[in-house]
Rosetta silent file (secondary structure, phi, psi, omega in degrees, C-alpha in Angstrom):
SEQUENCE: MNTANPGAELHLLQISDCHLYADPKGTLLGLNTLDSMQQVLHSACQNASPELVIVTGDLVHDGSRAGYQNLAHSLQSAECPGAVIPGNHDHVINMQTTLEKQGITTGGQLDIGNWRLVLLNSQVPGKEHGHLSRHELDVLDRALQDAPANVLVFLHHQPVPIGSRWLDEIGLDNGEALLSRVQDDPRVKGICWGHVHQSWEGRLGHLKLMATPSTCIQFAPGQPGFGLDTTPPGWRDIFLSATGEIKSKIHYLAQIPQGLIADSVGY
SCORE:     score description
SCORE:     0.000 S_00000001
   1 L     0.000  109.150  179.779   29.806  -75.239   31.746 S_00000001
   2 L  -157.341   67.185 -174.401   29.614  -78.730   30.056 S_00000001
   3 L   -98.558  -15.115  177.501   31.516  -81.157   32.185 S_00000001
   4 L   -69.832  147.991  169.740   29.048  -84.012   32.247 S_00000001
   5 L   -61.138  122.942 -179.014   29.324  -87.170   30.220 S_00000001
   6 L   -48.480  -36.391 -172.827   26.903  -86.675   27.208 S_00000001
   7 L   -95.466    0.802 -179.589   25.412  -90.116   27.799 S_00000001
   8 L   -87.214  154.470  173.752   25.117  -89.827   31.563 S_00000001
   9 L   -70.027  131.021  178.748   21.961  -89.064   33.589 S_00000001
  10 E   -91.833  136.360  176.741   22.087  -85.515   35.025 S_00000001
  11 E  -113.035  115.002  178.267   21.013  -84.748   38.491 S_00000001
  12 E  -113.261  148.974  177.695   19.824  -81.221   39.170 S_00000001
  13 E  -116.545  120.726  174.115   18.639  -79.901   42.483 S_00000001
  14 E  -104.044  123.385  170.788   15.999  -77.116   42.368 S_00000001
  15 E  -121.342  165.996 -173.644   15.389  -75.052   45.361 S_00000001
  16 L  -161.867  153.303  171.478   13.293  -71.882   45.423 S_00000001
  17 L    54.625   53.033 -177.364   11.970  -68.884   47.472 S_00000001
  18 L   -73.466  -30.058 -179.753   14.634  -68.882   50.123 S_00000001
  19 L    39.941   57.952  173.974   13.770  -65.263   51.323 S_00000001
  20 E   -75.518  166.010  179.675   17.136  -64.791   53.097 S_00000001
  21 L  -133.114  157.893  173.710   18.178  -61.704   55.007 S_00000001
  22 L   -53.615  -37.004 -179.985   21.393  -59.798   55.716 S_00000001
  23 L   -85.644  126.406  174.561   20.980  -60.953   59.368 S_00000001
  24 L   -61.366  -15.577 -179.183   21.483  -64.665   59.591 S_00000001
  25 L   -99.050    9.274  178.525   18.847  -64.744   62.321 S_00000001
  26 L   -58.635  143.760 -177.581   16.301  -63.120   60.059 S_00000001
  27 E  -128.292  145.439  168.572   12.803  -64.608   60.028 S_00000001
  28 E  -110.341  117.315 -175.356    9.805  -64.703   57.644 S_00000001
  29 L    47.214   49.241  175.070    6.578  -65.131   59.574 S_00000001
  30 L    87.079  -15.927 -176.715    8.592  -66.521   62.535 S_00000001
  31 E   -99.447  124.245 -176.943   10.680  -68.918   60.572 S_00000001
  32 E   -67.851  111.983 -172.468   14.504  -68.562   60.307 S_00000001
  33 H   -75.802  -41.100  177.377   14.945  -68.698   56.596 S_00000001
  34 H   -61.118  -44.067  179.591   18.698  -69.264   56.468 S_00000001
  35 H   -65.143  -41.238  178.492   18.513  -72.118   58.835 S_00000001
  36 H   -62.175  -45.507  178.235   15.631  -73.753   56.968 S_00000001
  37 H   -60.784  -40.420  176.878   17.431  -73.406   53.626 S_00000001
  38 H   -61.197  -42.010  175.636   20.588  -74.890   55.105 S_00000001
  39 H   -61.416  -41.944  177.002   18.605  -77.809   56.421 S_00000001
  40 H   -59.506  -47.419 -173.334   17.224  -78.388   52.945 S_00000001
  41 H   -67.932  -40.841  173.892   20.600  -78.246   51.246 S_00000001
  42 H   -56.576  -49.163  179.535   22.020  -80.668   53.905 S_00000001
  43 H   -61.751  -48.756 -175.690   19.143  -83.064   53.468 S_00000001
  44 H   -68.343  -31.887 -172.190   19.209  -82.906   49.658 S_00000001
  45 H  -104.305   -0.620 -170.341   22.985  -83.308   49.347 S_00000001
  46 L   -74.615  -28.312 -177.533   23.903  -85.651   52.036 S_00000001
  47 L  -108.095  -12.924 -173.801   23.481  -88.859   49.887 S_00000001
  48 L  -153.286  146.682  175.408   24.098  -87.465   46.380 S_00000001
  49 L  -112.372  113.083  179.831   25.890  -84.603   44.847 S_00000001
  50 L   -65.816  159.768  177.369   23.925  -82.900   42.011 S_00000001
  51 L   -75.876  -22.927 -173.248   25.701  -81.545   39.021 S_00000001
  52 E  -160.748  136.686  162.511   23.911  -78.124   39.719 S_00000001
  53 E   -97.402  121.208  178.179   21.789  -76.383   42.266 S_00000001
  54 E  -107.866  126.195  174.310   19.290  -74.086   40.562 S_00000001
  55 E  -104.292  117.462 -170.209   17.637  -71.426   42.814 S_00000001
  56 E   -99.129   53.935  171.079   14.539  -70.197   41.152 S_00000001
  57 L    96.387  162.211 -168.269   13.969  -66.719   42.616 S_00000001
  58 L    42.310   58.908  178.507   13.188  -64.768   45.767 S_00000001
  59 L   -68.204  -49.853 -175.495   16.672  -65.718   46.921 S_00000001
  60 E  -126.831  131.848 -171.292   16.777  -62.771   49.362 S_00000001
  61 L   -80.329  -34.209 -176.043   13.778  -60.989   50.924 S_00000001
  62 L   -95.661    7.797 -178.939   15.587  -57.766   51.810 S_00000001
  63 L    65.982    6.750 -171.692   17.625  -57.395   48.628 S_00000001
  64 L   -74.425  145.499  170.113   20.850  -57.083   50.674 S_00000001
  65 H   -59.807  -36.023 -177.487   24.396  -57.969   49.469 S_00000001
  66 H   -66.583  -38.369 -178.961   24.891  -59.671   52.841 S_00000001
  67 H   -62.980  -44.444  178.815   21.778  -61.863   52.123 S_00000001
  68 H   -67.524  -30.159  169.908   23.307  -62.957   48.794 S_00000001
  69 H   -59.607  -49.690  174.183   26.601  -63.692   50.615 S_00000001
  70 H   -54.113  -36.317  177.660   24.686  -65.893   52.941 S_00000001
  71 H   -77.057  -39.517  175.441   23.316  -67.797   49.988 S_00000001
  72 H   -55.101  -47.216  177.396   26.750  -68.039   48.320 S_00000001
  73 H   -55.611  -46.956 -176.670   28.263  -69.410   51.536 S_00000001
  74 H   -69.290  -35.926  176.262   25.580  -71.970   51.825 S_00000001
  75 H   -66.727  -40.260  178.712   25.733  -73.125   48.259 S_00000001
  76 H   -57.935  -33.298  179.760   29.497  -73.410   48.604 S_00000001
  77 H   -72.033  -22.378  179.165   29.026  -75.784   51.576 S_00000001
  78 H   -78.432  -11.191  169.848   26.929  -77.967   49.286 S_00000001
  79 L    65.682   36.257  175.709   30.025  -78.556   47.215 S_00000001
  80 L  -153.779  157.844 -178.623   28.489  -78.295   43.753 S_00000001
  81 L   -61.029  146.798  179.593   28.005  -75.494   41.168 S_00000001
  82 E  -114.449  153.452  169.551   25.182  -73.017   41.537 S_00000001
  83 E  -143.970  146.235 -171.503   22.852  -71.036   39.319 S_00000001
  84 E  -141.879  160.163  170.178   20.114  -68.545   40.184 S_00000001
  85 E  -138.068  152.289 -178.062   17.488  -66.434   38.625 S_00000001
  86 L   -77.372  152.122  164.904   15.739  -63.419   40.335 S_00000001
  87 L  -112.657 -170.395 -173.143   12.209  -63.400   41.786 S_00000001
  88 L   -66.594  -25.216 -179.856    9.951  -60.434   42.590 S_00000001
  89 L   -85.311  -12.631 -171.365   11.767  -59.868   45.975 S_00000001
  90 L   -78.853  160.085  166.654   15.251  -59.818   44.649 S_00000001
  91 L  -107.955  103.430 -161.287   17.522  -56.953   43.851 S_00000001
  92 H   -57.130  -49.503 -173.771   18.986  -57.897   40.534 S_00000001
  93 H   -63.828  -44.712  178.494   22.239  -55.781   40.590 S_00000001
  94 H   -60.882  -40.876  179.979   23.082  -56.850   44.143 S_00000001
  95 H   -61.179  -49.967 -175.120   22.354  -60.496   43.154 S_00000001
  96 H   -69.224  -46.055 -174.269   24.590  -60.389   40.026 S_00000001
  97 H   -67.184  -39.685  179.120   27.432  -58.449   41.510 S_00000001
  98 H   -69.433  -50.587 -165.382   27.575  -60.595   44.704 S_00000001
  99 H   -84.573  -33.785  178.863   27.038  -63.997   43.290 S_00000001
 100 H   -62.596  -32.061  176.535   28.943  -63.797   40.050 S_00000001
 101 L   -64.681  -24.606 -179.685   32.153  -63.048   42.037 S_00000001
 102 L   -95.979   16.647  176.361   31.556  -66.412   43.675 S_00000001
 103 L    77.842   14.028 -178.402   31.279  -68.269   40.428 S_00000001
 104 L   -96.457  121.133 -178.885   27.491  -68.554   40.476 S_00000001
 105 E   -67.177  133.595 -173.930   25.637  -68.186   37.203 S_00000001
 106 L  -118.297   29.650  176.399   22.868  -65.517   37.372 S_00000001
 107 L   138.953 -173.260  177.639   20.875  -66.203   34.164 S_00000001
 108 E    87.835 -132.421  178.236   21.305  -66.927   30.505 S_00000001
 109 E  -137.226  154.041  174.027   21.987  -70.500   29.446 S_00000001
 110 E  -134.326  141.566  177.861   24.103  -73.461   30.578 S_00000001
 111 E  -109.317  125.875  174.941   24.971  -76.548   28.633 S_00000001
 112 E  -135.448  123.493 -173.130   25.404  -79.694   30.577 S_00000001
 113 L    60.689 -132.337  175.993   25.750  -83.022   28.795 S_00000001
 114 L  -109.212   38.474  173.918   23.376  -82.792   25.889 S_00000001
 115 E  -117.817  143.450  170.553   20.967  -80.604   27.747 S_00000001
 116 E  -107.936  120.742  176.075   20.601  -76.838   27.515 S_00000001
 117 E  -107.331  125.676 -172.824   19.239  -75.037   30.621 S_00000001
 118 E  -103.609  123.065 -172.665   17.654  -71.661   29.874 S_00000001
 119 E  -111.550  106.611 -176.468   17.558  -69.290   32.923 S_00000001
 120 L  -110.399  148.536 -176.240   15.018  -66.360   32.516 S_00000001
 121 L   -99.367  106.589 -178.541   14.507  -63.279   34.474 S_00000001
 122 L  -103.495   14.656 -175.772   10.684  -62.729   34.870 S_00000001
 123 E   -77.983  139.228  168.956   10.919  -59.946   37.440 S_00000001
 124 L  -109.153   99.526 -175.708    8.976  -56.650   37.118 S_00000001
 125 L   -41.577  124.884  177.311   10.843  -54.243   39.460 S_00000001
 126 L    84.518   -5.919  178.255    8.509  -53.148   42.306 S_00000001
 127 L  -114.386  161.010  174.300    5.737  -55.627   41.404 S_00000001
 128 L   -89.351  -36.056  177.057    4.715  -59.052   42.451 S_00000001
 129 L   -69.854  163.082  179.867    3.644  -60.326   39.117 S_00000001
 130 E  -108.390  158.688  175.001    6.020  -61.491   36.392 S_00000001
 131 L  -160.559  131.543  174.975    6.676  -60.541   32.753 S_00000001
 132 L   -84.948  109.870 -178.647    9.274  -61.712   30.246 S_00000001
 133 L   -72.023  170.584 -177.640   10.732  -58.549   28.604 S_00000001
 134 H   -59.373  -38.872  176.289   11.691  -58.342   25.030 S_00000001
 135 H   -60.911  -41.494 -176.664   15.300  -58.881   26.177 S_00000001
 136 H   -72.988  -36.185  176.054   14.543  -62.119   28.060 S_00000001
 137 H   -64.267  -31.601  169.258   12.473  -63.456   25.121 S_00000001
 138 H   -65.226  -33.825  177.459   15.442  -62.662   22.958 S_00000001
 139 H   -63.880  -45.820 -178.582   17.611  -64.684   25.339 S_00000001
 140 H   -62.325  -44.903 -177.273   15.273  -67.591   24.944 S_00000001
 141 H   -51.624  -51.328 -177.645   15.140  -67.114   21.090 S_00000001
 142 H   -64.796  -36.868  177.454   18.792  -67.196   20.892 S_00000001
 143 H   -68.020  -26.013 -177.501   19.214  -70.158   23.171 S_00000001
 144 H   -84.659  -22.483 -174.023   16.836  -72.066   21.025 S_00000001
 145 H   -61.692  -38.811  177.381   18.531  -71.308   17.694 S_00000001
 146 L  -124.317   37.075 -175.250   21.431  -73.704   18.138 S_00000001
 147 L   -72.138  155.300  176.815   20.102  -75.740   21.048 S_00000001
 148 L   -75.582 -172.931 -176.891   21.018  -79.359   21.520 S_00000001
 149 L   -65.814  -21.076 -175.528   18.368  -82.135   21.521 S_00000001
 150 E  -135.711  132.597 -176.787   17.097  -81.374   24.966 S_00000001
 151 E  -135.233  139.743  172.385   16.247  -78.059   26.648 S_00000001
 152 E  -129.940  134.815 -171.713   14.707  -77.189   30.058 S_00000001
 153 E  -105.025  135.724 -179.986   13.488  -73.733   30.933 S_00000001
 154 E  -122.969  139.764  167.530   13.606  -72.131   34.409 S_00000001
 155 L  -156.769  177.564 -175.728   11.951  -68.897   35.543 S_00000001
 156 L   -87.401  -43.810 -172.061   10.431  -67.524   38.728 S_00000001
 157 L   -96.357  151.540 -174.052    6.722  -66.927   37.947 S_00000001
 158 L   -78.361  136.861 -177.578    4.354  -69.556   36.860 S_00000001
 159 L   -91.131    0.204  178.471    3.353  -69.285   33.069 S_00000001
 160 L  -141.246  163.758 -172.276    0.096  -71.115   33.538 S_00000001
 161 L   -70.864  151.473  177.887   -2.730  -70.977   36.172 S_00000001
 162 L  -117.124   -1.648 -178.264   -2.183  -73.379   39.106 S_00000001
 163 L    88.653   17.829  170.044   -5.736  -73.076   40.654 S_00000001
 164 L  -116.865  117.622 -176.453   -5.042  -70.592   43.446 S_00000001
 165 H   -53.761  -56.050 -171.179   -6.809  -67.238   42.549 S_00000001
 166 H   -65.210  -35.236 -178.598   -4.493  -64.931   44.430 S_00000001
 167 H   -78.128  -37.730 -177.121   -1.328  -66.533   43.125 S_00000001
 168 H   -72.499  -18.720  174.044   -2.532  -66.738   39.582 S_00000001
 169 L   -72.221  -21.171  178.636   -3.207  -63.010   39.707 S_00000001
 170 L  -120.062   32.014  172.965    0.481  -62.487   40.278 S_00000001
 171 L   -82.979 -157.070 -178.681    1.779  -65.026   37.843 S_00000001
 172 E   -82.455  120.617 -172.312    3.512  -64.418   34.547 S_00000001
 173 L   -79.733  -12.978  173.979    1.350  -61.897   32.677 S_00000001
 174 L  -123.695   45.337 -179.103    2.671  -62.885   29.233 S_00000001
 175 H   -57.530  -29.425  176.565    2.877  -66.681   29.585 S_00000001
 176 H   -67.580  -24.382  173.011    1.646  -67.075   26.006 S_00000001
 177 H   -68.931  -28.620  170.919    4.755  -65.462   24.801 S_00000001
 178 H   -75.619  -52.174 -172.358    6.795  -68.100   26.445 S_00000001
 179 H   -66.278  -29.274 -177.913    4.550  -71.035   25.633 S_00000001
 180 H   -66.622  -21.300  179.551    4.162  -69.967   21.931 S_00000001
 181 H   -82.967  -28.905 -170.097    7.985  -70.402   21.607 S_00000001
 182 H  -115.886  -24.372 -168.042    8.273  -73.763   23.203 S_00000001
 183 L   -80.914   -3.339  173.207    5.231  -75.897   23.125 S_00000001
 184 L  -114.566   13.047  172.866    5.722  -76.953   19.451 S_00000001
 185 L  -101.991  109.438 -169.517    9.527  -77.389   19.833 S_00000001
 186 L   -68.771  -14.296  174.408   10.243  -80.954   20.559 S_00000001
 187 L   -74.419  -21.267  175.900   13.618  -80.065   22.003 S_00000001
 188 E   -84.025  115.715 -175.578   12.073  -78.198   24.927 S_00000001
 189 E   -92.777  -23.674 -176.790   11.108  -80.830   27.329 S_00000001
 190 E  -170.213  169.922  177.826    9.860  -78.787   30.258 S_00000001
 191 E  -135.245  130.223 -179.255    9.448  -75.609   32.219 S_00000001
 192 E  -122.532  138.922  179.300   10.266  -75.246   35.996 S_00000001
 193 E  -145.620 -178.026  177.975    9.474  -72.306   38.313 S_00000001
 194 L  -120.827 -124.443  170.756    9.126  -71.251   41.949 S_00000001
 195 L    63.465  -35.883 -171.812    7.026  -68.317   43.344 S_00000001
 196 L   -95.316    1.410  173.447    4.012  -70.296   44.383 S_00000001
 197 L    52.227   46.504  177.812    5.594  -71.917   47.489 S_00000001
 198 L  -174.109  154.785  178.119    4.136  -75.342   46.774 S_00000001
 199 L   -74.156  137.769  174.217    4.588  -78.378   44.643 S_00000001
 200 E  -155.557  144.187  179.689    2.601  -78.498   41.336 S_00000001
 201 E  -143.736  143.004  179.965    2.880  -80.465   38.212 S_00000001
 202 E  -154.433 -176.164  175.948    1.115  -80.501   34.799 S_00000001
 203 E  -138.180  147.361  173.797    1.522  -81.107   31.167 S_00000001
 204 E  -134.735   95.045 -169.823    1.059  -79.066   28.046 S_00000001
 205 L    58.448 -122.989 -177.595    1.365  -81.447   25.077 S_00000001
 206 L   -84.244   -6.425 -175.217    4.815  -82.845   25.405 S_00000001
 207 E   -82.092  132.680  173.890    6.003  -80.232   27.889 S_00000001
 208 E   -95.821  126.512 -175.160    6.400  -81.211   31.524 S_00000001
 209 E  -114.562  128.405 -169.047    5.442  -78.331   33.786 S_00000001
 210 E  -143.958  128.403  172.984    6.832  -78.228   37.431 S_00000001
 211 E  -111.237  142.423 -173.670    6.561  -75.850   40.447 S_00000001
 212 L  -117.995  132.563 -177.289    8.890  -76.393   43.397 S_00000001
 213 L   -65.802  171.800 -175.782    8.024  -75.618   47.077 S_00000001
 214 L   -77.768  153.364  163.611    9.837  -73.053   49.190 S_00000001
 215 L   -79.553    0.202  170.655   12.827  -73.691   51.377 S_00000001
 216 L  -130.642  -94.431 -171.189   10.863  -71.948   54.087 S_00000001
 217 L   -91.578  156.354 -177.999    7.144  -71.241   54.267 S_00000001
 218 E  -123.167  141.889  175.950    4.581  -72.995   52.026 S_00000001
 219 E   -91.266  140.687  173.510    1.279  -71.573   50.705 S_00000001
 220 L   -69.567  131.942 -178.207   -1.891  -73.619   50.941 S_00000001
 221 L   -69.136  148.777  174.784   -2.926  -74.838   47.654 S_00000001
 222 L    69.148   26.224 -176.544   -6.221  -74.005   45.850 S_00000001
 223 L   -97.660  141.413  172.515   -6.978  -70.957   47.983 S_00000001
 224 L   -70.524  -25.623 -179.900   -8.802  -67.830   46.793 S_00000001
 225 L  -143.668 -177.596 -174.961   -6.560  -65.708   49.041 S_00000001
 226 L   -58.233  135.031  171.664   -3.371  -65.853   51.085 S_00000001
 227 L  -162.242  139.164  178.184   -2.951  -68.927   53.423 S_00000001
 228 E   -87.064  151.080  175.374   -0.172  -70.839   54.859 S_00000001
 229 E  -108.315  154.479  176.151    0.247  -74.647   54.691 S_00000001
 230 L   -94.068    8.940 -178.197    2.057  -76.642   57.454 S_00000001
 231 L   -69.087  140.705 -174.061    3.936  -78.674   54.963 S_00000001
 232 L   -70.141  170.431  169.419    7.690  -78.528   55.837 S_00000001
 233 L   -56.033  148.543 -177.485   10.331  -76.854   53.580 S_00000001
 234 E  -149.495  178.396 -176.551   11.092  -78.741   50.450 S_00000001
 235 E  -150.099  165.553  177.887   13.037  -79.206   47.228 S_00000001
 236 E  -120.568  126.231  169.694   12.864  -80.855   43.837 S_00000001
 237 E   -88.451  126.466  177.310   15.321  -83.495   42.568 S_00000001
 238 E  -119.785  128.630  175.008   15.356  -83.462   38.731 S_00000001
 239 E  -111.891  130.078 -178.184   16.981  -86.332   36.690 S_00000001
 240 E  -119.216  121.212 -177.745   17.581  -85.714   32.985 S_00000001
 241 L   -88.548  161.829  177.659   18.366  -88.645   30.731 S_00000001
 242 L   -66.277  -20.393  179.874   20.439  -88.430   27.657 S_00000001
 243 L   -93.728    4.287  167.169   17.448  -89.344   25.537 S_00000001
 244 L   104.440    8.571  176.943   15.408  -86.393   26.764 S_00000001
 245 L   -82.517  141.299  173.958   13.326  -87.967   29.628 S_00000001
 246 E  -117.710  128.973  170.505   12.754  -85.955   32.784 S_00000001
 247 E  -116.495  143.107 -178.664   12.160  -87.647   36.077 S_00000001
 248 E  -152.149  159.078 -175.100   11.652  -85.597   39.217 S_00000001
 249 E  -149.536  130.307  170.636   10.705  -86.022   42.864 S_00000001
 250 E   -85.562  138.574  177.701    9.646  -83.577   45.608 S_00000001
 251 E  -126.801  147.930  176.891   11.240  -84.030   48.980 S_00000001
 252 E  -133.590  158.721  171.257   10.402  -82.212   52.347 S_00000001
 253 L   -65.949  153.703 -176.339   12.195  -81.965   55.609 S_00000001
 254 L   -59.614  -26.611 -177.926   10.842  -84.345   58.267 S_00000001
 255 L  -157.699  153.521  178.475    9.173  -81.523   60.179 S_00000001
 256 L   -77.120  132.584  177.282    8.658  -77.797   59.834 S_00000001
 257 L   -51.629  157.489 -176.817   11.289  -75.770   61.757 S_00000001
 258 L   -66.991  150.671  172.612   10.167  -74.130   65.041 S_00000001
 259 L   111.213  -20.951 -176.701    8.808  -70.625   64.853 S_00000001
 260 L   -61.755  131.607  177.899    6.257  -70.434   62.066 S_00000001
 261 L   -92.585   94.992 -164.297    3.292  -68.195   62.804 S_00000001
 262 L   -77.684  -11.271 -179.008    0.845  -70.449   61.022 S_00000001
 263 L   -98.998   10.073  178.077   -2.216  -67.982   61.309 S_00000001
 264 L   -58.018  150.493 -177.763   -0.401  -65.232   59.382 S_00000001
 265 L  -118.083   10.275  175.295   -2.534  -63.381   56.823 S_00000001
 266 L   161.515  176.445  169.992    0.270  -62.080   54.699 S_00000001
 267 L  -150.833    0.000    0.000    3.835  -60.688   54.608 S_00000001
């Protein structure tokens, strides 16, 4: 995939942690996750068509093929290409076999304009925390061997602490393996992830670090344990210049959809 004008600004839409179900009426802590994701896609795409929608994990909560079909149909309605990576709740085989038939990329690398997007699988089957396997680190190494001037890396789990103890305990357990490969490479401009159900931004040298909120429920920031925020579902617009600059902005729905059980203590 490399259809963009090399000199044009690229518009990516990052959404994350959709937690869809086989049943279109399925809810997470009282909130209909398919409805909220579709509201996000409608709001995000109504005035602009991104070159790519990237979904950074926890696509489906129950791991069902029907859940991935629900995602595929929703992305197709957005009328732009899609790419996904798994989160800790995903069933990787069901994800790949269902979405690849719909023309949706499920990992690896994509070249758009003069940018290379690297999509890494940080899932540890059956666990909440993340880990980049030898295979995934090899994917990154190969992607960097002949990379163009600009690279952006996507994964599900956060590679650095974000200041919430319970979330940092289930982040990427070998973040240093990722960072050691990219923090001194001027071609790698940033790292984007999901998992934490909130917006977060930071820098590590020249690297821009970005977490994107969920299309359904949000976690309260800075908490020692599980806690929900009443911030509505959100998304991140990412704009990539031909000269390597990253601009991004977080957006939220005007209000949280009905049904959220705000005093929930976990799921």
